[in-house]
mmCIF file of C-alpha atoms in Angstrom:
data_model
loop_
_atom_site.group_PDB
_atom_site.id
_atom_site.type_symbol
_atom_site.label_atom_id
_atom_site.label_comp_id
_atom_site.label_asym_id
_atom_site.label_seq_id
_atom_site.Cartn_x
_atom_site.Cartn_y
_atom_site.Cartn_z
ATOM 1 C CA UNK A 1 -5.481 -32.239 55.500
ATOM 2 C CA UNK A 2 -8.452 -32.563 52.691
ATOM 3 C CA UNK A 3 -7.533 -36.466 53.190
ATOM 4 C CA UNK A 4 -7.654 -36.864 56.831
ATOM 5 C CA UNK A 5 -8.707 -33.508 58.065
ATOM 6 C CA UNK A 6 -11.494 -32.761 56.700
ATOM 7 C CA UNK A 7 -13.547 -35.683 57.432
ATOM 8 C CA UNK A 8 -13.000 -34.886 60.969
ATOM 9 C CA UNK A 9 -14.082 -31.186 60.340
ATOM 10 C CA UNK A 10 -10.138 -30.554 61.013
ATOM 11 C CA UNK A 11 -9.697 -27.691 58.599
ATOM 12 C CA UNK A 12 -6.606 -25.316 57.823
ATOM 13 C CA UNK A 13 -7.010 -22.194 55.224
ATOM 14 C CA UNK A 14 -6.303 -24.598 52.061
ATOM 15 C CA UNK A 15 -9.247 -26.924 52.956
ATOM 16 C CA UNK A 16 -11.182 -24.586 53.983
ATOM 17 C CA UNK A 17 -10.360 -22.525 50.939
ATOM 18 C CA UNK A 18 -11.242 -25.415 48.617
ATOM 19 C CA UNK A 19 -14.529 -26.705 50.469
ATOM 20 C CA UNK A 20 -15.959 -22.855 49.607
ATOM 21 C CA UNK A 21 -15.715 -23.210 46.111
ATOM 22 C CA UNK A 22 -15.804 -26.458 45.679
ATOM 23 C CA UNK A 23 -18.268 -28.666 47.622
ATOM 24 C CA UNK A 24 -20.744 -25.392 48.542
ATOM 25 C CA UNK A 25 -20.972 -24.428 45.428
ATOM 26 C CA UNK A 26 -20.561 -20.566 46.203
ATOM 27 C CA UNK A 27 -17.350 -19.169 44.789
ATOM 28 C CA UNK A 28 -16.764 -16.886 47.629
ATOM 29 C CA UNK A 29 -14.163 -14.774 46.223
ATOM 30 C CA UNK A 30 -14.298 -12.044 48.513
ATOM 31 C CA UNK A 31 -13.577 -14.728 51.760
ATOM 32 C CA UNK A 32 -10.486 -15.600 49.469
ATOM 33 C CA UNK A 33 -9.264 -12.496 49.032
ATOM 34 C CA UNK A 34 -9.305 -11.429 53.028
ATOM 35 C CA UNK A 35 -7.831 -14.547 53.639
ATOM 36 C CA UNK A 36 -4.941 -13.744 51.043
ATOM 37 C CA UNK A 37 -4.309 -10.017 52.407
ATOM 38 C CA UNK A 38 -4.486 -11.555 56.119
ATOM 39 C CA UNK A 39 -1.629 -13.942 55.251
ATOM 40 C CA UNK A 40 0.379 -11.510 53.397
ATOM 41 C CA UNK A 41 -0.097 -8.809 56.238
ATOM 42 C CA UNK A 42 1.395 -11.806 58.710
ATOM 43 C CA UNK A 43 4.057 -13.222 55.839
ATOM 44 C CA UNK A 44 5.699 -9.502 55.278
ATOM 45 C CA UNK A 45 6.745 -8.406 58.756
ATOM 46 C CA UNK A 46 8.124 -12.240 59.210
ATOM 47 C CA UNK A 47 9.591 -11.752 56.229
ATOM 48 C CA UNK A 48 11.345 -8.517 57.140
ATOM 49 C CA UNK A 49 12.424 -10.336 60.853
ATOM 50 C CA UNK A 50 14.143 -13.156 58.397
ATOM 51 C CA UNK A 51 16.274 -10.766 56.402
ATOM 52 C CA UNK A 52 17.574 -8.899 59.360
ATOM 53 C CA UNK A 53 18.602 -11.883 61.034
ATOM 54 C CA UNK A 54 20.496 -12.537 57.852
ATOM 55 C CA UNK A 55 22.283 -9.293 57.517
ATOM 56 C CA UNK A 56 25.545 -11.183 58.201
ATOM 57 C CA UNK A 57 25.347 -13.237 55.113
ATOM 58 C CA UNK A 58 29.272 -13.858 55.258
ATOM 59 C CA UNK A 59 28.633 -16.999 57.707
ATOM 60 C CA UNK A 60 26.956 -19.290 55.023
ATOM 61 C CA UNK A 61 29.818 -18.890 52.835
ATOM 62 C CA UNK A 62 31.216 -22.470 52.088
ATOM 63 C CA UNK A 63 33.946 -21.819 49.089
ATOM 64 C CA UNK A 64 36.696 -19.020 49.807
ATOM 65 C CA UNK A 65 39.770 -18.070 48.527
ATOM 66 C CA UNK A 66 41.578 -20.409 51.464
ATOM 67 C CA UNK A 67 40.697 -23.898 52.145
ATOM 68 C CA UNK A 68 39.239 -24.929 55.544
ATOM 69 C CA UNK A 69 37.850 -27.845 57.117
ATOM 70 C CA UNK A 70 34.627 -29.326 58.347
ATOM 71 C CA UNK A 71 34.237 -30.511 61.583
ATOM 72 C CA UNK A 72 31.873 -33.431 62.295
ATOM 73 C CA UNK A 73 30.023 -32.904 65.947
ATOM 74 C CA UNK A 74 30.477 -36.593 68.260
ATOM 75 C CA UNK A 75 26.865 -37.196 69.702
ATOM 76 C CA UNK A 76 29.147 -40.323 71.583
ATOM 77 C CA UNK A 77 26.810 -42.148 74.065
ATOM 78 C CA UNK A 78 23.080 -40.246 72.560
ATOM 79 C CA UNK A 79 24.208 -41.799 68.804
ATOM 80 C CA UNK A 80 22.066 -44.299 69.489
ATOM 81 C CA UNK A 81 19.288 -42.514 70.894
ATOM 82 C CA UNK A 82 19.574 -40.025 67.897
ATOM 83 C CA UNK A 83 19.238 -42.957 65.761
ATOM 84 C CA UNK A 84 16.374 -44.709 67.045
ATOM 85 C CA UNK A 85 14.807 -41.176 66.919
ATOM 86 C CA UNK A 86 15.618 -41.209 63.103
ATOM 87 C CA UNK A 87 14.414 -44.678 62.032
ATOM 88 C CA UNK A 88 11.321 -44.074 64.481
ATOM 89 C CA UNK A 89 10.513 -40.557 61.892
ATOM 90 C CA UNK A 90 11.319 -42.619 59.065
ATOM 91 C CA UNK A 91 8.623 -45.298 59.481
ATOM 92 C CA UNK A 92 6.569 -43.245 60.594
ATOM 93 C CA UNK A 93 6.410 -40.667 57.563
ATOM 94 C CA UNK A 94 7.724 -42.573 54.596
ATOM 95 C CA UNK A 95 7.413 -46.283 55.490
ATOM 96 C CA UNK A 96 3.838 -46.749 56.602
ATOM 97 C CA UNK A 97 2.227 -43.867 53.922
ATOM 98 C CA UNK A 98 4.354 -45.463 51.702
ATOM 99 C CA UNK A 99 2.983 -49.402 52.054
ATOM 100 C CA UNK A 100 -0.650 -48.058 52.316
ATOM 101 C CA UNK A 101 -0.479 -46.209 48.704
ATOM 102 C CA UNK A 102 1.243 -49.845 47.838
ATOM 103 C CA UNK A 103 -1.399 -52.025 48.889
ATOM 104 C CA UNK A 104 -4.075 -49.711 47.951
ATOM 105 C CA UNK A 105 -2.275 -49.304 44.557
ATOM 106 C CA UNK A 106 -2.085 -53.278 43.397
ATOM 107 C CA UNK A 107 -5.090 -54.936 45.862
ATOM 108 C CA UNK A 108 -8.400 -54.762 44.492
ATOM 109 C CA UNK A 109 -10.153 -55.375 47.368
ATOM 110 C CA UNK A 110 -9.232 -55.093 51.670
ATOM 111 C CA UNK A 111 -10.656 -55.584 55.077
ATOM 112 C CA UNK A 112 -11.292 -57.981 57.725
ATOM 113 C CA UNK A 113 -10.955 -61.798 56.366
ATOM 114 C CA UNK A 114 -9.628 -60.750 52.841
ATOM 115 C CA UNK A 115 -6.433 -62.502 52.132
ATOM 116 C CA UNK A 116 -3.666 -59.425 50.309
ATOM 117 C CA UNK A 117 -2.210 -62.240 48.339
ATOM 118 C CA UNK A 118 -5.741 -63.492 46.553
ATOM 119 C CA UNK A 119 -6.844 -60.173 45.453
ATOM 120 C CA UNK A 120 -3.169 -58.882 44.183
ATOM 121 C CA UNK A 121 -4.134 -57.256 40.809
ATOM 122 C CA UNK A 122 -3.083 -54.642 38.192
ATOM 123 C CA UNK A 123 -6.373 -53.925 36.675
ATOM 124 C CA UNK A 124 -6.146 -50.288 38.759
ATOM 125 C CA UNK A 125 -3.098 -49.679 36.515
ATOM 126 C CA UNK A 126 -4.467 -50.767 32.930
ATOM 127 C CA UNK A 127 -7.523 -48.559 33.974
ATOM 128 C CA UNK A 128 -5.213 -45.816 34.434
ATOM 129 C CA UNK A 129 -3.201 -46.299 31.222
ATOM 130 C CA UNK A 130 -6.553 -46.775 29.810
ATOM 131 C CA UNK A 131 -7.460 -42.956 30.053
ATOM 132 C CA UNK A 132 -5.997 -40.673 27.690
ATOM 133 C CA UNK A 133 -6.327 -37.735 29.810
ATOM 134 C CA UNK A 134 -4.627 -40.025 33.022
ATOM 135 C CA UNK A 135 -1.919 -40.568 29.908
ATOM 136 C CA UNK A 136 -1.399 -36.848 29.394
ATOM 137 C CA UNK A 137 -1.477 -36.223 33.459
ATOM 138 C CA UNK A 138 1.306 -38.090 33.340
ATOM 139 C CA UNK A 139 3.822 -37.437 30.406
ATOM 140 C CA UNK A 140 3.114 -33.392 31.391
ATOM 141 C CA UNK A 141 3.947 -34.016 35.171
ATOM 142 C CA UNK A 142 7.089 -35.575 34.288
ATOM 143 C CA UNK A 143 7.673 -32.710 31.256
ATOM 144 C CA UNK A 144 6.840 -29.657 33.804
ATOM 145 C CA UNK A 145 9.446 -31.498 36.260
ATOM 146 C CA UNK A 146 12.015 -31.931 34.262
ATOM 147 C CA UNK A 147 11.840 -29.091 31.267
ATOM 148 C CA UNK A 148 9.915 -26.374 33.170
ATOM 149 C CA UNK A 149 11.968 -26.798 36.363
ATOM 150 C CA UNK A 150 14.995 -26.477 34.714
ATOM 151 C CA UNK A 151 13.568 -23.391 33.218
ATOM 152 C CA UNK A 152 12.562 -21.885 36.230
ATOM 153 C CA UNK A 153 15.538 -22.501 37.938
ATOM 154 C CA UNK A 154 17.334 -20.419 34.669
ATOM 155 C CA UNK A 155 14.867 -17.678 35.566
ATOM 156 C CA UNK A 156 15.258 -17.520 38.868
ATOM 157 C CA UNK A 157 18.963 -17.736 38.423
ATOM 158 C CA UNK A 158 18.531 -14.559 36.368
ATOM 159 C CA UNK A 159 16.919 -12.807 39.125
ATOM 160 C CA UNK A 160 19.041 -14.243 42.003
ATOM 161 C CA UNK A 161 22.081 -12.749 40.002
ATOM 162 C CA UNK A 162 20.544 -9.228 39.634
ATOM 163 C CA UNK A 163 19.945 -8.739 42.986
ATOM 164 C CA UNK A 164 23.260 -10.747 44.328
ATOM 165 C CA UNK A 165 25.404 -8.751 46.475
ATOM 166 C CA UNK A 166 23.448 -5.500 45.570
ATOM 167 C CA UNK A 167 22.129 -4.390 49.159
ATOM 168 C CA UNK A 168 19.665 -1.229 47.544
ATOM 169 C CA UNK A 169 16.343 -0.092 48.171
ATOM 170 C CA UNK A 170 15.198 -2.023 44.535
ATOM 171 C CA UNK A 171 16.646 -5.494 45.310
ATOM 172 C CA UNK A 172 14.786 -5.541 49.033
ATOM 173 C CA UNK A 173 11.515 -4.488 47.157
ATOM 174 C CA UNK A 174 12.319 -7.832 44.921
ATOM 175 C CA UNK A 175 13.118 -9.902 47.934
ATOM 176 C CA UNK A 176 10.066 -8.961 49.927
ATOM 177 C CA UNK A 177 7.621 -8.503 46.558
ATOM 178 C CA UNK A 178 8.482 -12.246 45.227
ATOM 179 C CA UNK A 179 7.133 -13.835 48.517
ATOM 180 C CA UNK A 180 3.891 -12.400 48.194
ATOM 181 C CA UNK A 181 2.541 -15.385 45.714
ATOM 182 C CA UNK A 182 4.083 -18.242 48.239
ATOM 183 C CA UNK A 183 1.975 -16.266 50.749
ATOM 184 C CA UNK A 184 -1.201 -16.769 49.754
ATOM 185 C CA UNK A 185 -2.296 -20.912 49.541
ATOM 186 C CA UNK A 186 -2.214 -22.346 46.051
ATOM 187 C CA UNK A 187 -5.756 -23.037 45.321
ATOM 188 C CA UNK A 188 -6.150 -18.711 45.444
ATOM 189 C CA UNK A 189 -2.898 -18.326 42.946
ATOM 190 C CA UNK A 190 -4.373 -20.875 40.582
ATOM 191 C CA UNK A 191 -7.409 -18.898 40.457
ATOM 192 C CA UNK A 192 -5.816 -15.696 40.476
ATOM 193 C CA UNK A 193 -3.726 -16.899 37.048
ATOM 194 C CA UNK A 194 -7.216 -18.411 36.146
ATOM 195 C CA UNK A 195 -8.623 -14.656 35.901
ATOM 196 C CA UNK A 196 -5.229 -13.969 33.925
ATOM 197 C CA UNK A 197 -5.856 -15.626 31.047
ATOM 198 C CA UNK A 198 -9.576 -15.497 30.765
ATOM 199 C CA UNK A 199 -9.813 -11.965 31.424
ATOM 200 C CA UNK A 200 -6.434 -10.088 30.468
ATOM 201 C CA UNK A 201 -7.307 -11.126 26.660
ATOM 202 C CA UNK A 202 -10.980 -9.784 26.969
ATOM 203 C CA UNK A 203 -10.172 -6.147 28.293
ATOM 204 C CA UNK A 204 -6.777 -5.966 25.614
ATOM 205 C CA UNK A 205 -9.229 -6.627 22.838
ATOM 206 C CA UNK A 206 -12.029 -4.946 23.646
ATOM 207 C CA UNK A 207 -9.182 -2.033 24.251
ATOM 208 C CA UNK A 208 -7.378 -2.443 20.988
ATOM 209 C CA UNK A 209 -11.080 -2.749 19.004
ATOM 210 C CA UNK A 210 -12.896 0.580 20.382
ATOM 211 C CA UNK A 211 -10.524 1.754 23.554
ATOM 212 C CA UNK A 212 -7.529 4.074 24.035
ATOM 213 C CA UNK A 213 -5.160 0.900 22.996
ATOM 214 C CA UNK A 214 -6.970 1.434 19.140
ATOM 215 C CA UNK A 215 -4.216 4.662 18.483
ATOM 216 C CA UNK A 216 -1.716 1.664 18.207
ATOM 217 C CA UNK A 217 -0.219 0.788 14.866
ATOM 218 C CA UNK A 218 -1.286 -2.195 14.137
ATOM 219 C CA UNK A 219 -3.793 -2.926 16.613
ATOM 220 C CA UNK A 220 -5.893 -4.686 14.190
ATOM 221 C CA UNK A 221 -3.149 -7.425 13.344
ATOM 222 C CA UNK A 222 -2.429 -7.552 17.512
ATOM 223 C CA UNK A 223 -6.198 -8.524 17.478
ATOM 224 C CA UNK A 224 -6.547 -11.375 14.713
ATOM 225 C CA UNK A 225 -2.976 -12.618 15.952
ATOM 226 C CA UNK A 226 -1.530 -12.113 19.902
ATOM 227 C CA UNK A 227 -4.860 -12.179 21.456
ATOM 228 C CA UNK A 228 -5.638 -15.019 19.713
ATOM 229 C CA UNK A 229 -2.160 -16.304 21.028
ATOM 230 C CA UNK A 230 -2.869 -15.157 24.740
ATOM 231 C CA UNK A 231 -6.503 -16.916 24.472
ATOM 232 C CA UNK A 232 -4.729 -20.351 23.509
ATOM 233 C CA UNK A 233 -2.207 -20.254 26.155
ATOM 234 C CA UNK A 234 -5.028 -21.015 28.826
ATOM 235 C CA UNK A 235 -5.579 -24.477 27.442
ATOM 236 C CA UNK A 236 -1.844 -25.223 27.068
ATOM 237 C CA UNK A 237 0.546 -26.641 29.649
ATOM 238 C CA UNK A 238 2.548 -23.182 29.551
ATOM 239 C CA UNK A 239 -0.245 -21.601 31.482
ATOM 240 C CA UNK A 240 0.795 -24.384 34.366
ATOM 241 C CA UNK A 241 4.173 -23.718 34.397
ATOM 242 C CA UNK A 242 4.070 -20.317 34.446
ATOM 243 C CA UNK A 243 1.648 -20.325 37.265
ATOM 244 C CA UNK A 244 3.938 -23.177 38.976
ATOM 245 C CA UNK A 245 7.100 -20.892 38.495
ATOM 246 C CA UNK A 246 5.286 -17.435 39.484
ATOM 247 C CA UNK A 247 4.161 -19.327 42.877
ATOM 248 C CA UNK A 248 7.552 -20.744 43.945
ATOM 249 C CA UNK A 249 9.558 -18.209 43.117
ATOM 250 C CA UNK A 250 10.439 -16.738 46.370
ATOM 251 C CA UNK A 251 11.500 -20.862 47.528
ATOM 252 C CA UNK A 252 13.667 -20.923 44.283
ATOM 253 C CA UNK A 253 15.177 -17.340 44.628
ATOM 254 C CA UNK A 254 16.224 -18.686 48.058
ATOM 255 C CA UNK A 255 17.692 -21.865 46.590
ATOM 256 C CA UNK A 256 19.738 -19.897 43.783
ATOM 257 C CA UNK A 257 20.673 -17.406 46.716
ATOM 258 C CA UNK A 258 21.952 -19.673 48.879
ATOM 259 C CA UNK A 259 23.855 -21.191 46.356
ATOM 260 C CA UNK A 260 25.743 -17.692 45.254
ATOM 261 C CA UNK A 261 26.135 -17.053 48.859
ATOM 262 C CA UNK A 262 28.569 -20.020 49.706
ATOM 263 C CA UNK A 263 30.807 -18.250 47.085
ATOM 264 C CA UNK A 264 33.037 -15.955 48.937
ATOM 265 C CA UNK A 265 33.312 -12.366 48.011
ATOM 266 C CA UNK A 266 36.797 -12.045 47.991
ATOM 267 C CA UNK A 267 36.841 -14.683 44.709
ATOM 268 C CA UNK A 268 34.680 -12.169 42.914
ATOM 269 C CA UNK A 269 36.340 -8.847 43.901
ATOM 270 C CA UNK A 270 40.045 -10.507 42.647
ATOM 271 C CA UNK A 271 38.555 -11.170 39.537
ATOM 272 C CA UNK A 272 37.546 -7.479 39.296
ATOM 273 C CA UNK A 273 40.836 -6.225 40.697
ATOM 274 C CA UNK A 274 42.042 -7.723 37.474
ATOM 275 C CA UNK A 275 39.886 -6.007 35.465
ATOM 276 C CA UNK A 276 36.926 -8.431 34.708
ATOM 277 C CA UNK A 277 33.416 -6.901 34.450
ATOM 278 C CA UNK A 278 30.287 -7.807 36.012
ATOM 279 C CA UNK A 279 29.080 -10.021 33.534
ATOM 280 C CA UNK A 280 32.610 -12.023 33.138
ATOM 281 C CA UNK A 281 32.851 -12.531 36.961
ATOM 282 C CA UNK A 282 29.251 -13.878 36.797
ATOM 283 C CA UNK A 283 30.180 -16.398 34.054
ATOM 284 C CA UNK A 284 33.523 -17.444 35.120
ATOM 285 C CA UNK A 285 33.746 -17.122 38.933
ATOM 286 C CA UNK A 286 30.082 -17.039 40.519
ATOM 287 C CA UNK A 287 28.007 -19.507 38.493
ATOM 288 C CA UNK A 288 30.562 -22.228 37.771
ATOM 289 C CA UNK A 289 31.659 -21.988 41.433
ATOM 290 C CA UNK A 290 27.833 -22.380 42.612
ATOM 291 C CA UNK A 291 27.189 -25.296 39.404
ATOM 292 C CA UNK A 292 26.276 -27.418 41.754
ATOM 293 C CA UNK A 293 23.906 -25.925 44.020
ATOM 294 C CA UNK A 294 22.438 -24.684 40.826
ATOM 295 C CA UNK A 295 21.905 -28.367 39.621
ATOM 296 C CA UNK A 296 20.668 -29.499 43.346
ATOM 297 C CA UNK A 297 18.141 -26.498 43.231
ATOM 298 C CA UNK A 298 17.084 -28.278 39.890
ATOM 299 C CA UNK A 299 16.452 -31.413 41.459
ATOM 300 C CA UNK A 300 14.681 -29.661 44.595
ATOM 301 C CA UNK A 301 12.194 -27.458 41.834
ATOM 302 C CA UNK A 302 11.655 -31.143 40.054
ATOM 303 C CA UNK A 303 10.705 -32.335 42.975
ATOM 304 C CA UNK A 304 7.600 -29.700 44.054
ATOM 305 C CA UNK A 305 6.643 -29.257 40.317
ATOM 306 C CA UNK A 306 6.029 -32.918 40.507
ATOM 307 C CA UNK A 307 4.240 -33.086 43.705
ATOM 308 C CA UNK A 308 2.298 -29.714 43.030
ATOM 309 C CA UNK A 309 -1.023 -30.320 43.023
ATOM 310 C CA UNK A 310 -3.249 -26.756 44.816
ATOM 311 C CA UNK A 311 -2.025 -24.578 41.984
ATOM 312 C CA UNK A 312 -3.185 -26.461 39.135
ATOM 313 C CA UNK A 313 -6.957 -27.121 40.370
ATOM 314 C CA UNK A 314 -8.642 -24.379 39.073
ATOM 315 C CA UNK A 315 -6.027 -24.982 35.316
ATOM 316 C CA UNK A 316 -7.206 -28.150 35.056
ATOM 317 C CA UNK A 317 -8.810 -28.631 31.404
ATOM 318 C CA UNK A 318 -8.304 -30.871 28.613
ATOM 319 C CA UNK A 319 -4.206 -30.533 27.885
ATOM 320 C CA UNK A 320 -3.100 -29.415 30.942
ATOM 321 C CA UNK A 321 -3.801 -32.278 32.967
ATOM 322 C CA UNK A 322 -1.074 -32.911 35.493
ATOM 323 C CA UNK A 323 -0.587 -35.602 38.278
ATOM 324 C CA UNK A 324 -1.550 -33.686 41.232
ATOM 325 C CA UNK A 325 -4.463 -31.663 40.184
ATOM 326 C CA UNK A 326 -6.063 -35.559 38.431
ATOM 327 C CA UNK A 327 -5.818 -36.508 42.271
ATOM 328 C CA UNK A 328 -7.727 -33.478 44.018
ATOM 329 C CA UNK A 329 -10.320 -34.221 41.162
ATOM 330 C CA UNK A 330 -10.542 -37.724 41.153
ATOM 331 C CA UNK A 331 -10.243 -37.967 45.230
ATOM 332 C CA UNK A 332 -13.532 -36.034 44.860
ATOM 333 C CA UNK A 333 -14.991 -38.428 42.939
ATOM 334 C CA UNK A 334 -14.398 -40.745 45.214
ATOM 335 C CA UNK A 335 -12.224 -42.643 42.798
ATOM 336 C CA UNK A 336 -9.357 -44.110 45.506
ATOM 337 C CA UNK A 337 -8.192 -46.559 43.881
ATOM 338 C CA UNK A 338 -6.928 -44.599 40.626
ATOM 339 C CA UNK A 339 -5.848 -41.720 43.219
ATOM 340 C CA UNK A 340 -3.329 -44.753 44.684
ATOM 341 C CA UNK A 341 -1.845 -45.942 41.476
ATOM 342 C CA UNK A 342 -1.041 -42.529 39.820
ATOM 343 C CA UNK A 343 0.154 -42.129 43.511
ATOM 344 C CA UNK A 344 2.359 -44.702 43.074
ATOM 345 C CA UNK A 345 3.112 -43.723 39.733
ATOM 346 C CA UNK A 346 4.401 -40.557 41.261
ATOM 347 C CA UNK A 347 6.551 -41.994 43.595
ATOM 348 C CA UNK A 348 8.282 -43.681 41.158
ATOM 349 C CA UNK A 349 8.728 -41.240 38.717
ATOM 350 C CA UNK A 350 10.145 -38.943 41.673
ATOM 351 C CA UNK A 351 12.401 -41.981 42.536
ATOM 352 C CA UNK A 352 14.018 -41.992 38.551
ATOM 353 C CA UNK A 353 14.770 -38.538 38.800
ATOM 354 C CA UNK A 354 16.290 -38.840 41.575
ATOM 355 C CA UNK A 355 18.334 -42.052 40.594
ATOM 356 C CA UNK A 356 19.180 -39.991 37.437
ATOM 357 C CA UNK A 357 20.319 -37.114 39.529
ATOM 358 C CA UNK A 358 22.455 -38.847 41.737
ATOM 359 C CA UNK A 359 23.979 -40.809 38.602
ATOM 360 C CA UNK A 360 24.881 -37.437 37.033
ATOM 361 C CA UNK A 361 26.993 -36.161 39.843
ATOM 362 C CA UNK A 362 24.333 -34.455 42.158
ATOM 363 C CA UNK A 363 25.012 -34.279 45.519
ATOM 364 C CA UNK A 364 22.336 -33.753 47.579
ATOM 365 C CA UNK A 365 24.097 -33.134 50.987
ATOM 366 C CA UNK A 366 25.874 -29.564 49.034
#
């Protein structure tokens, strides 16, 4: 929408989010926040609708204690129809977007009467490997898709285990608490973890120096050493993927759910009719049972952190460059050309990981 929308004065809540404190120069922060409590206040009671339409989670259960068969539905004379319907979707979402970045990426120059083959160039490309801060974009976009989404997936793993199969009052407070951050649109959770860093390590030391924090045993030691710790993080690429994981954590809580769910409880409860704990039916039965939806919701967190762009905006600084927030910045500049290579760029890095993936045994259709 900030590509094609907003041009046209089409705006949704993101764009409209990001012209306010971006190209008005106002940071309207009190717009931002109604806007956030509005969405939550509509998010919850959907949220709430969702999870009682789930109380039967037995039905998504795919491995049980008895084998059983899928069933593939005949479409018999609409297959083709179906078909044509797919390849239409296809070309019309990945093939054509797809060939503009392409031509936009390795032509220097279009329009009317311009030959594509005379003006076929990669000077967009040794520009962009040029920049050292393009350079960094991209080596921490493919290192917070990689590293920090298989460490979010081990958190959320963590979490999707505490609460599995533990229908109390304290696991729906998780499940409805954790959607709050997907709630609210990116740009607002980038600033909110914005106000984190700069301001959490402010109030601790001006607490520990002369506030009710200076009674602490060594408060003066917490000063010269964790809040100078806390005041670095904001300039490192931790401070993005913690923001990144914080913000999709209710999507990757429903990944790792979904996963434990197509384990069927009568696996677990023989393994504790035999006298196995918790903890040794969680590492012998549920998660090496669910291994593979585990790896796929690895792939599927690769995949956003990679694409993520609305979160990082307002972390953008020297280190923490990543793919997507360089393109909200340099779109703004005006620079398209560089915004279609480290497009294309993207792509392909998003292709490799998949290709590697699929090469290691994930299936994507589990």
């Amino acid at each position: 929408m900030l590509v094609l929308g907003d041009p046209e004065g089409n705006l949704v809540l993101a764009t409209y989010l990001y012209k306010l404190t971006n190209k008005l120069g106002i940071p309207s922060y009190h717009l931002m926040a109604v806007v956030a409590v509005v969405l939550i206040s509509i998010t919850v009671p959907l949220i709430m609708i969702q999870r009682r339409l789930m109380r039967t989670s037995n039905r998504f259960v795919t491995v049980k204690g008895k084998a059983s068969k899928s069933h593939v539905l005949p479409l018999g004379k609409w297959r083709w129809v179906s078909s044509g319907i797919v390849v239409f979707w296809l070309i019309i979402t990945i093939f054509i977007p797809l060939t503009g970045i392409l031509l936009r990426a390795f032509v220097s120059n279009w329009g009317i009467g311009v030959s594509l083959f005379d003006h076929l160039s990669l000077d967009t490309f040794r520009t962009v490997f040029s920049q050292p801060n393009l350079i960094r974009a991209i080596v921490n976009s493919v290192a917070i898709g990689v590293v920090g989404g298989a460490l979010a997936v081990i958190c959320y793993t963590f979490i999707g285990l505490a609460m599995h199969r533990k229908p109390d009052r304290v696991t729906q407070f998780l499940d409805y608490s954790v959607l709050v951050p997907r709630a609210v649109p990116g740009i607002l959770a980038g600033l909110a973890f914005l106000w984190v860093f700069l301001f959490t390590p402010m109030w601790m030391d001006k607490s520990l120096a002369n506030g009710y924090m200076s009674i602490i045993p060594g408060s003066e030691w917490i000063r010269e050493n964790v809040i100078v710790w806390m005041r670095s993080i904001r300039n490192t690429i931790f401070s993005v993927w913690l923001a990144y994981t914080v913000v999709w954590l209710a999507y990757g809580l429903r990944l790792i759910s979904s996963a434990l769910l197509q384990v069927g409880a009568e696996l677990e409860e023989a393994a504790r009719s035999t006298g196995a704990q918790r903890g040794q039916v969680t590492r012998h039965i549920t998660v090496p049972l669910a291994r593979y939806g585990l790896i796929g919701s690895w792939l599927l967190m690769f995949l956003i952190f990679e694409r993520e762009y609305s979160t990082g905006v307002y972390l953008l600084s020297p280190g923490t460059e990543t793919i997507g927030s360089m393109l909200v910045s340099l779109w703004a500049t005006g620079a398209v050309d560089i915004v279609a290579a480290l497009s294309f760029i993207n792509i392909v890095l998003v292709m490799l990981g998949l290709g590697i993936a699929l090469r290691f045994g994930v299936k994507l259709n589990d």
